[in-house]
CSV table of C-alpha atoms in Angstrom, one decimal:
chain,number,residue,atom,x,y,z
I,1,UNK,CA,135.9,393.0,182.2
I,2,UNK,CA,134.7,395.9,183.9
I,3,UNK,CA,131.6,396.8,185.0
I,4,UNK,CA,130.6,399.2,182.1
I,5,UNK,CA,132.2,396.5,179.7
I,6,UNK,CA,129.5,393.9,181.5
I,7,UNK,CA,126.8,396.3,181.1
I,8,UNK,CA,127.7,397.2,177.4
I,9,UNK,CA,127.6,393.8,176.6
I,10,UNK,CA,124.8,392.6,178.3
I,11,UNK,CA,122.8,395.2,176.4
I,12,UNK,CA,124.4,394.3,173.1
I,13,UNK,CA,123.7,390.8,173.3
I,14,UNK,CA,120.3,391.6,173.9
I,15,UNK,CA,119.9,393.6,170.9
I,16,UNK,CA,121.5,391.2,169.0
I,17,UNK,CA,119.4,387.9,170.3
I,18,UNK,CA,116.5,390.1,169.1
I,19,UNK,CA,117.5,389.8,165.3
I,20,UNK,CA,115.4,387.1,163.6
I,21,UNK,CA,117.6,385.0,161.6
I,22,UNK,CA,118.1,385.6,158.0
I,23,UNK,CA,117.8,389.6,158.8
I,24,UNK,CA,120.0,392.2,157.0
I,25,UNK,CA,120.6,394.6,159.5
I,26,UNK,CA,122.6,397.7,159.7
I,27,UNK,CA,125.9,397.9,161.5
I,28,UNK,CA,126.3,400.5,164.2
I,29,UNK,CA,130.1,401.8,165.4
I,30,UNK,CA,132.0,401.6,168.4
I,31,UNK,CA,133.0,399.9,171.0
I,32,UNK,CA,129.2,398.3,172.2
I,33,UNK,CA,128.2,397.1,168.5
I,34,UNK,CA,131.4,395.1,168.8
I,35,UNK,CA,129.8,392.8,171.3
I,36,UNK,CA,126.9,392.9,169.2
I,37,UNK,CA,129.3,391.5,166.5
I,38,UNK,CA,130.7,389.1,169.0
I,39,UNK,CA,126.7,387.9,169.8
I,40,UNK,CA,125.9,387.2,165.5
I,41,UNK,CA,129.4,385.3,165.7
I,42,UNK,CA,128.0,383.1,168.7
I,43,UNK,CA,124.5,382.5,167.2
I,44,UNK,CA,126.1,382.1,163.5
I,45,UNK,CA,127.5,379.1,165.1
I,46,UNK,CA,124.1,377.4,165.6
I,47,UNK,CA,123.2,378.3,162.0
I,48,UNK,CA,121.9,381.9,162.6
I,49,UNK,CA,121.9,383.9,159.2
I,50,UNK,CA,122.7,387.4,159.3
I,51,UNK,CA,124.1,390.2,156.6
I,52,UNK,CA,124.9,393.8,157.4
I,53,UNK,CA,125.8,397.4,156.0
I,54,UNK,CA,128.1,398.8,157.9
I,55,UNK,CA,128.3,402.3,158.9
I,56,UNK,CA,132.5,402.0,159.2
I,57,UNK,CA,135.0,400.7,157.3
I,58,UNK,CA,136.3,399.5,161.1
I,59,UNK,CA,133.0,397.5,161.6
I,60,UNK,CA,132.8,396.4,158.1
I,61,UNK,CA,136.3,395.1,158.7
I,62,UNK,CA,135.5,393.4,162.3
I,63,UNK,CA,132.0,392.0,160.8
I,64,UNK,CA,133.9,390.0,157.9
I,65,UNK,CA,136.9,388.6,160.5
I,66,UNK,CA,134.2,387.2,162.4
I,67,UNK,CA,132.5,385.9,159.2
I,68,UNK,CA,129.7,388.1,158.8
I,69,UNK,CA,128.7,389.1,155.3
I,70,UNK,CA,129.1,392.5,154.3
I,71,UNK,CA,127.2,394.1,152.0
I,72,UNK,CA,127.2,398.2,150.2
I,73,UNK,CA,123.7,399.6,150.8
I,74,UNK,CA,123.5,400.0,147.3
I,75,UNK,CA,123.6,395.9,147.4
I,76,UNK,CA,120.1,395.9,149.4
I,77,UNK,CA,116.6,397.2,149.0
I,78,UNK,CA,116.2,397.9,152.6
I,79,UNK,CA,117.2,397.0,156.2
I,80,UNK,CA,114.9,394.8,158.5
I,81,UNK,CA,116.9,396.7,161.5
I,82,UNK,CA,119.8,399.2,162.3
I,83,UNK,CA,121.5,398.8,165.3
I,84,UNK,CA,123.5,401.6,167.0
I,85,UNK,CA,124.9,403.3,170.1
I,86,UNK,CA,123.8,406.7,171.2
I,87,UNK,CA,127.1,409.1,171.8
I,88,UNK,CA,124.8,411.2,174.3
I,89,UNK,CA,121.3,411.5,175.1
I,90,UNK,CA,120.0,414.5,176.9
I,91,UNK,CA,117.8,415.8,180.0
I,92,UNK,CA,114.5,415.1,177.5
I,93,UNK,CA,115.7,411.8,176.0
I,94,UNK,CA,116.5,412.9,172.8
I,95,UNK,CA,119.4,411.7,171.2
I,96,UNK,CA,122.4,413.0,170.1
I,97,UNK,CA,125.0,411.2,167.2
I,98,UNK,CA,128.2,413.0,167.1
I,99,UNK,CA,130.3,414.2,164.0
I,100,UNK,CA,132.8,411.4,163.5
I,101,UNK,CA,133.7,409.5,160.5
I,102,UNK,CA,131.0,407.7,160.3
I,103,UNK,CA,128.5,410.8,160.9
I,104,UNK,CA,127.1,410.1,157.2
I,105,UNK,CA,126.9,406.6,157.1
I,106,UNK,CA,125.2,406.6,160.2
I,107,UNK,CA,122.5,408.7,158.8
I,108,UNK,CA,121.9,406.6,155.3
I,109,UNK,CA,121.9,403.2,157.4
I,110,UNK,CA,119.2,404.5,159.6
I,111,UNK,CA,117.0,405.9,157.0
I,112,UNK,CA,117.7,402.4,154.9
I,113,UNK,CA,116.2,400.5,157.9
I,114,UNK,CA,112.7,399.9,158.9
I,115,UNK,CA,113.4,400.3,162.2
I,116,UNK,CA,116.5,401.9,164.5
I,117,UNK,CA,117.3,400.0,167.6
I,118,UNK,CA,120.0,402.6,169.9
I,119,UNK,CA,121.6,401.5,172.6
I,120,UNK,CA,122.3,403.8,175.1
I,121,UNK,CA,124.5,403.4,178.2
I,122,UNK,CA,124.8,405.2,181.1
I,123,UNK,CA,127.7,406.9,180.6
I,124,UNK,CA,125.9,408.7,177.4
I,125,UNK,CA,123.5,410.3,179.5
């Protein structure tokens, strides 16, 4: 694993060990939610309870072959968290979330949640 790879998890895993158990939470995209995937998989093991929304149909799909429950944010009445990676943050710290395919979904997770957890490596400064 490479450094950044190290890093990226290390900082995913630490998101995710923050999620109470029984949480719905929403599911970020790209390659540093997948470790935090990888982290609810470990803890689900130990009887850790977690659902999610995903924000991609390429999380969605990762979340359910690790056998995490997937759910359509019309399904939920809220999110207790969303967790997310920043694509670039500038000089000032403010963030910036890109245009891909999950541009929209990003957006209606986040405003679903209670509260937006972005994780931001150092590459995306």
């Amino acid at each position: 694993m490479t450094d950044a790879n190290a890093s990226k998890r290390a900082a995913a895993f630490a998101a995710a060990d923050l999620v109470p158990d029984g949480a719905t939470i929403g599911f970020g995209t790209g390659s540093t939610f997948a470790f935090v995937l990888e982290r609810f998989a470990q803890r689900m093991q130990q009887g850790f309870r977690v659902r999610g929304v995903a924000t991609s149909v390429q999380t969605a799909e990762h979340a359910k072959r690790l056998g995490i429950p997937v759910l359509a944010l019309d399904e939920v009445d809220g999110l207790d968290l969303a967790i997310d990676g920043a694509d670039e943050v500038d000089p000032k710290k403010c963030l910036i979330k890109g245009g891909g395919g999950a541009h929209l979904r990003d957006r209606l997770v986040a405003v679903a949640a209670r509260a937006l957890l972005v994780l931001v490596g150092e590459g995306k400064l």
